[in-house]
Amino acid sequence: MTRLISMLAILLALPAWAAEPPVEHFAKASQAYSVKISPKGDHLAMLTKSDGKQVVAILDTDTLKLRHGIRYKGNGQVGAYYWASNDRLVTTKEYLKGWVAQPQDYGELMAVDFNGKQPLYLFGYNSGKSSTGTRLGKGSDPIQAWGSMIDPLPEDEDYVLIKSTPMSSKGDRNATVFKVNIHNGKRKKVAYAPVAYSGFLTDHDGEVRFVAGTNNDGFYKMFYREGQGDDWTLFYDEKSNEGEIYPISFASKDEVYVLDDNDHTLQALKKVNLKTGKSKIIYRDDVVNPQSPKFSADGRNLYALEVEPGYPSYVFVDSKSRDAQTLKGLLQAFPGHQVAITSQTLDGNLAVVLAYSDTNPGTYYLYDRKKNNVRPLLAKRGWVDPKTAATVEPFSFKARDGMTIHGYLTVPAGKEAKNLPLVVNPHGGPHGPRDYWEYNGETQMLASRGMAVLQVNFRGSGGYGRNYEEAGYRNWGSKIQYDIIDATRYMIEQGKVDKDNICIYGGSFGGYSALQAPILAPDLFQCAIGFAGVYDLELMYEVGDIPTRKSGVRYLKDVVGEDDSNMKAFSPVHNVDKLKIPLLIIHGGEDERVPIEHAEALRKALDEHKLSYKWVELDKEGHGVFDEKTRIEVYGEILSFLDDNLKL
């Protein structure tokens, strides 16, 4: 507790670094995040790190004094957490294993009072055998299932809704929803999913009304029901539709808001009448899909969504609502920032507000509606000085085939965007993810050393509509790479970067692009860094967690294809003879998404062609770097490699 108090004091008054910040500045995790206020406003909670483990710190709302720290003994740490009532929280438990850096989650849930009293093993396979610093009370009987929160039912002081997914890998994977008492752990079944790998949506009364998932055929299906105990009715079947539908909240008992792109390449927010089946378009953007829905204090009523074609902005569903009016006022109060109301009391009088930008990782404030004022709480990364951070500029251009491609250029602080050294940084995925206007630790680290950073939302990226994403299907090694290459050449033509001073670095699919783009444009790049990259497209069908499910195999057939000659033609492992630049290959030994066999096959091919490269294997890491010390080492390797191969 004493150590946690000292850590909190540092968080509330962290100085900014001067001159060139150290690598640690970018490698360490945010030290305050997921700040939430209790339903009646007496307590504030946040996730932070203490002794290398994630904990929940509970503060008094008025004084910001530390009330308690929720932690687990041994190798346990807090994962996510939820206010289940004004004085009681539910937390997930994770395990830090010595042989792998990524925390392991077995679906265990614990309940505890804000002051550490009445700890209870709420849900999981190991009931009564774990500890949060004091002996946990025994809850309901153990259950061989993963538990996850569906709805904390903030208006109910005694119950939460938990999804229970059986642990058997060969048996039934259809989930059950339980209403669980947070004081004694007793549970009651309230729903059973008609599909596997399911997610649920509750209505304004906390009743489970929608469920979506995939069956053995691997196709996405969605069902709804009139009320508890009623039969499920098929609402959507991916197999018989061109687009997709995602319910995001109920508008009334018989109306639901959905994001739907069945009639257009871009998703629209629609209101669907469940009785008549008729729908009404509320909003559709010209460039991007709406995202990040914002809800009222009770989490039930939708009032806004974000759209981000370049810079982020809001679309207000109910512009006259109190929340919408508050958010509009806050946006005016923080010019140059995006603002989000992240947590509220049930009466809506107090709200936690996060303001962030491309130069500000985010600062939390407490907004008092009655007093109409805000007061600062703490910064996510208090050591960052926004005045010395790099700026992020959105751009669009026409690719070689005329398609409009979007992206961002990060420009070092104090530098003019002219003749700069450049690191091209393609994102992972490639389908689904995209880059945003935000403070990004990796790009800021590179920019702090004088390099501009190019992030391209190439065709195939998510967020720009179905046609934009599907334009990347079966074009991983060709058209997607040409977008990256064309964006790089566009920056050269604009005079913003030095054509003879460019490297490329990416992770996952970005690691694939880091080698495939130089294969197609061997004279454009001076070096390449591949992290956790896919280097053999055929191997994706054989190793990793994607081909273990029918939906995964179907995904590979859709986005990669089954043409062996095509996969060979666009796999770096079969084209290393075209790589004439220095290479740095980094891969995790415990990577389940892209197993290290990919990197090993690449290394074998490079050795056969007697090509030089630097090899960094991270024994305990998976598809990412989770250990802070390891991240510092990896960043050091990357910066050293770039320093050797770029003129900085």
XYZ file of C-alpha atoms in Angstrom:
648
model
C 0.000 0.000 0.000
C 2.844 2.411 0.858
C 4.506 1.718 -2.478
C 1.209 2.298 -4.291
C 0.758 5.646 -2.510
C 4.254 6.712 -3.575
C 3.551 5.653 -7.148
C 0.297 7.629 -7.157
C 2.043 10.754 -5.892
C 4.461 10.500 -8.820
C 1.580 10.075 -11.270
C -0.100 13.257 -10.063
C 3.059 15.342 -10.519
C 5.254 13.869 -13.257
C 7.762 16.239 -14.877
C 8.331 16.324 -18.620
C 11.601 15.103 -20.081
C 13.926 17.609 -21.692
C 15.829 17.356 -24.999
C 15.885 13.908 -26.615
C 13.730 11.615 -24.462
C 15.103 8.164 -23.609
C 13.718 4.995 -25.148
C 12.022 4.189 -21.819
C 9.892 7.254 -22.391
C 8.112 5.416 -25.230
C 8.479 1.794 -24.159
C 6.787 1.936 -20.775
C 3.047 1.530 -20.520
C 0.681 4.325 -19.658
C 0.656 4.704 -15.910
C -2.992 5.726 -15.539
C -5.766 4.389 -17.729
C -9.334 3.114 -17.695
C -10.432 5.699 -15.115
C -14.026 5.091 -13.974
C -16.254 6.780 -11.429
C -18.579 4.763 -9.169
C -22.327 4.921 -9.872
C -22.997 7.446 -7.062
C -19.715 9.295 -7.524
C -17.999 8.613 -4.201
C -15.018 6.737 -5.636
C -12.729 6.878 -8.646
C -10.909 3.785 -9.884
C -8.101 3.402 -12.390
C -5.775 0.772 -13.758
C -2.074 1.313 -13.147
C 1.125 -0.668 -12.707
C 2.754 -1.474 -9.380
C 5.787 -3.771 -9.075
C 5.303 -4.706 -12.727
C 1.739 -5.913 -12.239
C -1.552 -4.306 -13.184
C -3.642 -3.196 -10.205
C -6.782 -1.148 -9.561
C -6.233 1.988 -7.484
C -9.324 3.337 -5.708
C -9.334 7.070 -4.942
C -11.667 9.369 -3.050
C -13.401 11.503 -5.665
C -13.203 14.739 -3.683
C -9.655 14.519 -2.325
C -8.060 12.102 -4.831
C -6.501 10.337 -1.856
C -5.819 6.638 -2.281
C -8.451 4.499 -0.549
C -7.267 1.039 -1.549
C -5.314 -0.926 -4.105
C -6.816 -4.115 -5.542
C -4.071 -6.582 -6.427
C -3.504 -10.330 -6.588
C -0.778 -12.272 -4.834
C 1.852 -14.337 -6.588
C 1.752 -14.267 -10.368
C -1.787 -12.896 -10.587
C -2.776 -9.430 -11.746
C -5.972 -7.524 -12.435
C -7.161 -7.577 -16.059
C -10.314 -5.569 -16.701
C -12.583 -4.192 -13.993
C -16.156 -2.903 -13.629
C -18.170 -0.977 -11.062
C -20.943 -3.475 -10.230
C -22.449 -1.148 -7.599
C -21.398 2.077 -5.929
C -19.182 0.256 -3.426
C -18.333 -3.017 -5.145
C -16.207 -3.928 -8.154
C -15.829 -6.997 -10.333
C -12.367 -7.701 -11.729
C -10.964 -10.259 -14.113
C -7.843 -12.152 -13.101
C -4.808 -12.691 -15.318
C -1.646 -14.726 -14.730
C 1.939 -13.757 -15.487
C 3.649 -16.995 -16.518
C 7.419 -17.275 -16.506
C 7.655 -18.916 -19.929
C 5.513 -16.393 -21.829
C 5.321 -12.609 -21.513
C 1.679 -12.151 -22.504
C -0.679 -12.354 -19.492
C -2.899 -15.439 -19.510
C -6.642 -15.135 -18.901
C -8.711 -18.163 -17.851
C -12.033 -16.366 -17.496
C -11.986 -15.936 -13.718
C -13.962 -13.107 -12.124
C -13.641 -11.737 -8.593
C -15.792 -9.282 -6.634
C -14.538 -6.990 -3.867
C -15.602 -3.832 -2.027
C -13.835 -0.552 -2.854
C -11.967 -0.768 0.471
C -10.823 -4.351 -0.054
C -13.448 -5.946 2.164
C -15.669 -8.919 1.331
C -13.503 -10.397 -1.455
C -15.300 -13.146 -3.339
C -14.369 -15.610 -6.075
C -17.327 -14.795 -8.294
C -16.941 -17.048 -11.332
C -14.470 -19.595 -12.672
C -12.952 -23.047 -12.557
C -10.899 -22.550 -9.380
C -13.407 -21.230 -6.856
C -12.040 -20.304 -3.436
C -8.360 -20.979 -4.211
C -7.107 -17.548 -5.262
C -6.348 -14.391 -3.347
C -6.580 -10.631 -3.714
C -4.320 -9.977 -0.762
C -6.756 -11.512 1.725
C -8.494 -14.881 1.679
C -11.289 -14.842 -0.898
C -14.716 -15.894 0.202
C -16.017 -18.989 -1.565
C -18.679 -18.148 -4.113
C -20.739 -20.525 -6.229
C -19.491 -23.912 -7.360
C -16.541 -24.062 -9.763
C -17.455 -24.089 -13.457
C -15.255 -25.219 -16.337
C -15.878 -22.139 -18.433
C -14.474 -18.741 -19.346
C -16.422 -15.918 -17.786
C -16.697 -12.415 -19.238
C -18.803 -9.409 -18.370
C -21.806 -8.672 -20.568
C -23.530 -6.011 -18.500
C -22.619 -4.776 -14.988
C -26.260 -3.723 -14.558
C -25.315 -0.399 -12.917
C -28.885 0.212 -11.773
C -28.846 -3.100 -9.851
C -26.797 -3.138 -6.637
C -26.714 -6.940 -6.397
C -26.330 -8.551 -9.819
C -24.268 -8.595 -13.019
C -24.666 -10.504 -16.294
C -21.805 -12.862 -17.174
C -21.203 -14.829 -20.352
C -20.003 -18.372 -19.678
C -18.180 -20.151 -22.529
C -17.359 -23.862 -22.027
C -13.646 -24.649 -21.873
C -13.862 -27.850 -23.908
C -12.122 -27.328 -27.251
C -14.027 -30.193 -28.908
C -17.435 -29.969 -27.293
C -20.143 -27.346 -27.056
C -18.745 -23.791 -27.471
C -22.150 -22.103 -27.225
C -22.248 -19.639 -24.366
C -24.668 -19.374 -21.480
C -25.595 -16.089 -19.807
C -25.871 -16.103 -16.036
C -27.251 -13.458 -13.723
C -24.741 -13.583 -10.880
C -25.087 -12.229 -7.354
C -21.975 -10.132 -6.584
C -22.267 -10.770 -2.824
C -22.523 -14.550 -2.709
C -21.726 -15.734 -6.256
C -25.007 -17.549 -6.789
C -25.977 -17.651 -10.429
C -29.132 -18.097 -12.482
C -29.251 -18.986 -16.182
C -31.038 -16.322 -18.250
C -29.998 -17.158 -21.830
C -28.295 -19.742 -24.006
C -26.677 -18.885 -27.346
C -27.883 -20.690 -30.485
C -24.437 -20.064 -32.038
C -20.843 -20.527 -30.885
C -18.238 -17.823 -30.210
C -21.096 -15.516 -29.320
C -21.569 -11.994 -28.068
C -24.715 -10.582 -26.465
C -26.585 -7.272 -26.333
C -28.972 -6.216 -23.578
C -31.890 -3.801 -23.834
C -32.759 -0.796 -21.658
C -33.983 -3.120 -18.892
C -30.838 -5.238 -18.869
C -32.573 -8.136 -20.639
C -30.515 -10.205 -23.089
C -32.202 -9.610 -26.463
C -29.530 -10.086 -29.166
C -26.856 -12.700 -29.732
C -24.362 -13.084 -32.587
C -21.699 -15.673 -33.355
C -20.579 -18.398 -35.749
C -21.679 -21.993 -36.185
C -19.661 -24.935 -37.525
C -20.056 -23.632 -41.078
C -17.990 -20.611 -40.060
C -20.639 -18.052 -41.053
C -21.686 -15.156 -38.841
C -25.308 -15.294 -37.621
C -27.391 -12.999 -35.456
C -30.562 -13.707 -33.472
C -32.963 -11.673 -31.352
C -35.852 -12.455 -29.050
C -38.831 -10.586 -27.611
C -37.869 -11.215 -23.991
C -36.339 -13.608 -21.509
C -37.504 -17.183 -22.074
C -38.683 -16.528 -25.642
C -37.244 -18.391 -28.613
C -34.442 -16.863 -30.648
C -35.395 -15.541 -34.106
C -32.830 -15.348 -36.908
C -32.131 -11.665 -37.617
C -29.153 -11.919 -39.975
C -27.176 -14.642 -41.730
C -23.866 -13.738 -43.383
C -24.270 -16.630 -45.806
C -27.284 -15.083 -47.544
C -26.273 -11.411 -47.402
C -23.677 -9.298 -49.152
C -22.849 -7.011 -46.251
C -22.940 -7.171 -42.458
C -25.136 -5.878 -39.653
C -24.022 -5.098 -36.103
C -26.553 -4.123 -33.398
C -25.077 -1.513 -31.053
C -27.946 -0.516 -28.741
C -31.672 -0.496 -28.305
C -33.556 2.666 -29.247
C -36.712 1.439 -27.512
C -38.234 -1.886 -26.526
C -39.008 -2.732 -30.146
C -36.335 -0.705 -31.976
C -32.618 -1.247 -32.277
C -29.745 0.819 -33.656
C -27.532 -1.117 -36.072
C -24.527 -0.461 -38.284
C -25.473 -1.871 -41.697
C -23.672 -1.955 -45.062
C -25.934 -4.366 -46.948
C -27.263 -1.658 -49.253
C -24.056 0.375 -49.645
C -20.302 -0.045 -49.396
C -20.222 2.233 -46.321
C -21.956 1.384 -43.070
C -24.950 3.471 -42.077
C -26.375 3.912 -38.633
C -29.954 2.678 -38.953
C -32.893 2.345 -36.624
C -34.680 -0.979 -37.174
C -38.195 -1.754 -36.004
C -38.123 -5.325 -34.731
C -41.903 -5.721 -35.180
C -42.132 -4.584 -38.806
C -38.564 -5.114 -40.002
C -38.525 -1.609 -41.471
C -35.356 0.448 -41.088
C -34.500 4.151 -41.267
C -31.076 5.590 -42.068
C -29.915 7.959 -39.337
C -26.453 8.728 -40.714
C -24.012 7.605 -43.380
C -20.633 9.276 -44.009
C -19.116 9.861 -47.447
C -15.704 8.381 -46.611
C -15.665 6.213 -43.467
C -17.825 4.001 -41.299
C -19.145 5.429 -38.013
C -17.410 3.973 -34.958
C -17.003 4.200 -31.159
C -20.645 4.650 -30.085
C -21.194 6.877 -27.042
C -23.860 6.084 -24.475
C -25.758 7.853 -21.700
C -24.825 7.600 -18.025
C -26.626 4.255 -17.598
C -24.935 2.873 -20.713
C -28.273 2.333 -22.460
C -29.007 5.284 -24.754
C -26.917 6.044 -27.829
C -26.268 9.756 -28.351
C -23.187 9.988 -30.620
C -20.672 8.155 -32.805
C -17.238 9.091 -34.062
C -16.174 9.447 -37.685
C -12.528 9.813 -38.658
C -11.767 10.315 -42.357
C -8.686 12.307 -41.284
C -9.153 14.192 -38.054
C -11.768 12.756 -35.658
C -15.215 14.300 -35.249
C -18.626 13.369 -33.859
C -22.026 12.614 -35.338
C -24.798 13.285 -32.824
C -27.689 10.847 -32.883
C -29.612 12.808 -30.264
C -28.120 16.307 -30.454
C -30.527 17.733 -27.882
C -29.735 15.191 -25.171
C -27.881 16.323 -22.081
C -24.877 14.161 -22.937
C -24.648 15.569 -26.456
C -24.843 19.143 -25.181
C -22.163 18.399 -22.594
C -19.851 16.807 -25.154
C -20.250 19.766 -27.527
C -19.280 22.128 -24.714
C -16.261 20.034 -23.775
C -15.036 19.968 -27.382
C -15.058 23.771 -27.341
C -13.239 23.793 -24.003
C -10.365 21.650 -25.372
C -9.499 23.068 -28.808
C -7.238 20.860 -30.910
C -8.271 17.785 -28.924
C -10.675 14.931 -29.294
C -12.779 14.560 -26.163
C -14.591 11.487 -24.835
C -16.891 11.077 -21.845
C -15.563 7.742 -20.587
C -17.514 7.197 -17.363
C -20.422 8.828 -15.524
C -22.390 8.568 -12.327
C -25.868 7.119 -12.773
C -27.469 10.534 -12.367
C -25.014 11.978 -14.894
C -23.929 14.835 -12.619
C -20.269 13.777 -12.535
C -18.337 12.484 -15.531
C -14.796 11.338 -16.250
C -13.576 13.052 -19.414
C -10.555 12.113 -21.536
C -8.997 14.770 -23.781
C -6.325 13.624 -26.224
C -4.625 14.598 -29.466
C -1.735 13.687 -31.742
C 0.686 15.296 -29.277
C -1.157 14.515 -26.030
C -1.551 10.816 -25.101
C -4.540 11.783 -22.973
C -5.423 13.616 -19.789
C -8.334 12.692 -17.547
C -10.605 15.348 -16.075
C -13.622 15.294 -13.770
C -16.584 17.248 -15.107
C -19.220 18.541 -12.667
C -22.446 19.293 -14.512
C -24.022 21.244 -11.660
C -20.998 23.527 -11.351
C -20.264 23.353 -15.101
C -16.534 23.034 -14.553
C -13.741 20.531 -15.045
C -10.772 19.743 -12.862
C -7.733 17.737 -13.924
C -7.320 14.252 -12.493
C -4.173 12.735 -14.038
C -2.395 12.163 -17.307
C -2.080 8.769 -18.985
C 1.598 9.421 -19.737
C 2.487 12.373 -17.549
C 6.127 12.428 -18.655
C 5.126 13.502 -22.178
C 5.386 17.198 -22.986
C 2.857 17.885 -25.780
C 4.881 20.946 -26.814
C 7.803 18.739 -27.849
C 5.794 15.868 -29.373
C 5.569 15.274 -33.124
C 2.471 16.340 -35.043
C 0.369 13.976 -37.155
C -1.024 15.201 -40.479
C -3.747 13.345 -42.420
C -3.444 13.128 -46.208
C -5.117 11.540 -49.230
C -3.751 10.855 -52.714
C -4.522 8.952 -55.898
C -2.818 5.578 -56.288
C -1.556 4.395 -59.678
C -4.954 2.936 -60.607
C -6.845 6.091 -59.538
C -8.132 4.819 -56.189
C -8.064 7.383 -53.378
C -5.847 6.202 -50.517
C -5.676 7.757 -47.056
C -2.986 7.970 -44.396
C -0.991 10.023 -41.899
C 2.438 11.616 -41.849
C 4.099 12.210 -38.478
C 6.485 15.176 -38.596
C 9.207 15.619 -35.924
C 8.664 18.521 -33.540
C 10.391 21.693 -34.634
C 11.056 20.316 -38.117
C 9.619 21.493 -41.410
C 8.082 18.720 -43.503
C 10.824 19.019 -46.104
C 13.444 16.502 -47.252
C 13.147 14.462 -44.034
C 14.443 10.937 -43.425
C 11.445 8.625 -43.476
C 10.270 5.390 -41.879
C 7.309 3.826 -43.676
C 5.220 2.034 -41.036
C 2.416 -0.135 -42.523
C -0.156 -1.384 -40.032
C -1.110 -4.982 -39.288
C -4.234 -6.837 -40.277
C -4.457 -6.022 -43.061
C -8.263 -6.238 -43.012
C -10.037 -4.534 -40.136
C -7.284 -2.403 -38.549
C -6.392 1.089 -39.743
C -4.249 3.953 -38.485
C -5.713 6.985 -36.706
C -4.880 10.565 -35.759
C -3.493 9.940 -32.292
C -0.408 9.883 -30.107
C 1.413 6.673 -31.017
C 4.406 5.731 -28.863
C 6.373 4.003 -31.632
C 5.916 6.730 -34.230
C 6.695 9.384 -31.619
C 9.892 7.538 -30.693
C 11.037 7.496 -34.309
C 10.095 11.146 -34.757
C 12.004 12.090 -31.609
C 15.153 10.953 -33.447
C 14.391 13.204 -36.426
C 12.543 10.763 -38.683
C 9.187 11.387 -40.322
C 6.823 8.398 -40.153
C 4.409 7.422 -42.928
C 1.307 5.391 -42.039
C -0.788 4.307 -45.003
C -4.383 3.133 -44.745
C -3.934 1.105 -47.918
C -6.804 -0.654 -49.678
C -7.808 -3.560 -47.484
C -7.723 -1.421 -44.353
C -10.817 -1.301 -42.182
C -13.068 1.673 -41.576
C -13.401 2.979 -45.146
C -16.225 0.725 -46.275
C -16.718 -2.735 -47.685
C -15.413 -1.973 -51.198
C -12.265 -0.346 -49.821
C -11.537 -3.330 -47.594
C -12.391 -5.995 -50.172
C -10.185 -4.227 -52.748
C -7.286 -5.676 -50.770
C -8.552 -9.251 -50.887
C -6.099 -11.543 -52.706
C -3.937 -8.487 -53.345
C -1.703 -8.691 -50.286
C 1.506 -8.869 -52.261
C 0.504 -6.606 -55.141
C -2.041 -3.765 -54.971
C -1.719 -3.243 -51.206
C 2.044 -2.976 -51.588
C 1.660 -0.607 -54.537
C -0.446 1.663 -52.302
C 2.387 1.723 -49.763
C 4.965 2.319 -52.493
C 2.842 5.000 -54.189
C 2.242 6.795 -50.883
C 5.995 6.843 -50.280
C 6.632 8.246 -53.747
C 3.849 10.790 -53.213
C 5.709 12.111 -50.165
C 8.903 12.298 -52.229
C 7.081 14.234 -54.959
C 5.697 16.617 -52.341
C 9.267 17.315 -51.245
C 8.520 16.208 -47.702
C 11.001 13.321 -47.552
C 14.460 12.492 -48.870
C 14.170 9.879 -51.634
C 17.529 8.362 -50.659
C 16.827 8.176 -46.931
C 13.881 5.791 -46.448
C 13.394 2.601 -44.435
C 10.296 0.480 -43.872
C 9.230 -1.127 -40.574
C 6.082 -3.008 -39.623
C 4.578 -5.730 -37.465
C 2.393 -8.737 -38.393
C 1.004 -7.912 -41.861
C 3.130 -4.782 -41.562
C 6.121 -7.114 -41.151
C 5.094 -8.868 -44.360
C 4.876 -5.493 -46.122
C 8.261 -4.472 -44.725
C 9.821 -7.195 -46.922
C 7.307 -7.452 -49.755
C 7.346 -3.738 -50.638
C 11.166 -3.688 -51.090
C 10.875 -6.827 -53.233
C 8.563 -4.902 -55.594
C 10.457 -1.608 -55.329
C 14.084 -2.567 -54.558
C 15.479 0.931 -55.149
C 13.008 2.792 -52.935
C 14.153 1.672 -49.474
C 17.517 1.733 -47.727
C 16.595 -0.870 -45.082
C 13.708 -2.978 -43.767
C 12.569 -4.212 -40.341
C 10.103 -7.082 -40.098
C 8.472 -7.800 -36.734
C 6.233 -10.877 -36.262
C 5.805 -10.924 -40.024
C 4.008 -13.320 -42.340
C 6.697 -14.407 -44.791
C 5.133 -17.487 -46.396
C 1.469 -17.184 -47.455
C 1.057 -20.943 -47.943
C 2.279 -21.543 -44.389
C -0.703 -19.558 -43.061
C -2.889 -22.565 -43.883
C -0.663 -24.880 -41.847
C 0.436 -23.139 -38.645
C -0.964 -20.622 -36.181
C -4.385 -20.126 -34.627
C -6.178 -18.920 -37.784
C -6.532 -22.317 -39.549
C -7.748 -24.031 -36.349
C -11.314 -22.784 -36.997
C -13.481 -23.193 -40.100
C -14.163 -19.474 -40.089
C -10.401 -18.903 -40.100
C -9.846 -21.184 -43.091
C -12.708 -19.504 -44.934
C -11.152 -16.125 -44.138
C -7.817 -17.224 -45.610
C -9.526 -18.488 -48.757
C -11.288 -15.140 -49.143
C -8.371 -12.810 -48.467
C -5.303 -14.818 -49.554
C -6.762 -17.313 -52.023
C -5.748 -20.885 -52.789
C -3.590 -20.412 -55.872
C -0.239 -21.977 -54.876
C 1.696 -20.245 -57.637
C 0.227 -16.876 -56.683
C 1.029 -17.408 -53.004
C 4.600 -18.343 -53.863
C 4.958 -15.326 -56.152
C 3.963 -12.983 -53.346
C 5.720 -14.644 -50.407
C 8.998 -13.015 -49.304
C 10.435 -16.419 -48.413
C 10.422 -17.342 -52.131
C 11.748 -13.983 -53.355
C 14.668 -13.157 -51.080
C 16.958 -12.871 -54.102
C 15.271 -9.520 -54.820
C 16.130 -8.143 -51.363
C 19.265 -6.021 -51.690
C 19.002 -3.973 -48.494
C 19.965 -4.524 -44.827
C 17.328 -6.468 -42.893
C 16.376 -6.717 -39.224
C 14.084 -9.664 -38.420
C 12.371 -9.741 -35.000
C 10.003 -12.523 -33.948
C 8.469 -13.930 -30.767
C 9.073 -17.555 -29.920
C 5.575 -17.896 -28.415
C 3.690 -16.259 -31.285
C 0.462 -18.197 -31.888
C -0.987 -15.924 -34.577
C 2.114 -15.926 -36.810
C 4.340 -18.702 -35.418
C 8.091 -18.359 -35.591
C 8.164 -20.941 -38.398
C 7.572 -17.976 -40.725
C 10.726 -16.206 -39.562
C 12.705 -19.444 -39.530
C 11.696 -20.194 -43.130
C 12.806 -16.690 -44.098
C 16.108 -17.097 -42.275
C 16.752 -20.382 -44.081
C 16.082 -18.741 -47.461
C 18.335 -15.787 -46.634
C 21.122 -18.133 -45.560
C 20.784 -20.183 -48.751
C 21.248 -17.015 -50.790
C 24.075 -15.877 -48.493
C 22.276 -12.619 -47.700
C 23.131 -10.697 -44.531
C 20.527 -9.812 -41.906
C 20.215 -9.246 -38.181
C 18.132 -11.754 -36.224
C 16.384 -11.035 -32.897
C 14.341 -13.830 -31.342
C 12.177 -13.019 -28.323
C 11.832 -16.333 -26.497
C 8.907 -15.439 -24.232
C 6.978 -13.022 -26.448
C 3.969 -13.739 -28.623
C 2.362 -11.614 -31.327
C 3.590 -8.388 -29.765
C 5.926 -7.295 -26.985
C 4.280 -7.387 -23.567
C 7.283 -7.197 -21.260
C 8.461 -3.619 -20.736
C 12.142 -4.471 -20.389
C 12.014 -6.502 -23.592
C 10.259 -3.634 -25.368
C 13.057 -1.278 -24.342
C 15.604 -3.719 -25.771
C 13.633 -4.130 -29.021
C 13.260 -0.383 -29.463
C 16.975 -0.010 -28.856
C 17.688 -2.555 -31.603
C 15.339 -0.758 -34.005
C 16.827 2.684 -33.347
C 20.382 1.362 -33.647
C 19.548 -0.352 -36.947
C 17.937 2.797 -38.352
C 20.851 4.905 -37.177
C 23.202 2.613 -39.105
C 21.181 2.777 -42.307
C 19.659 6.260 -42.447
C 21.279 9.677 -42.445
C 19.849 11.223 -39.279
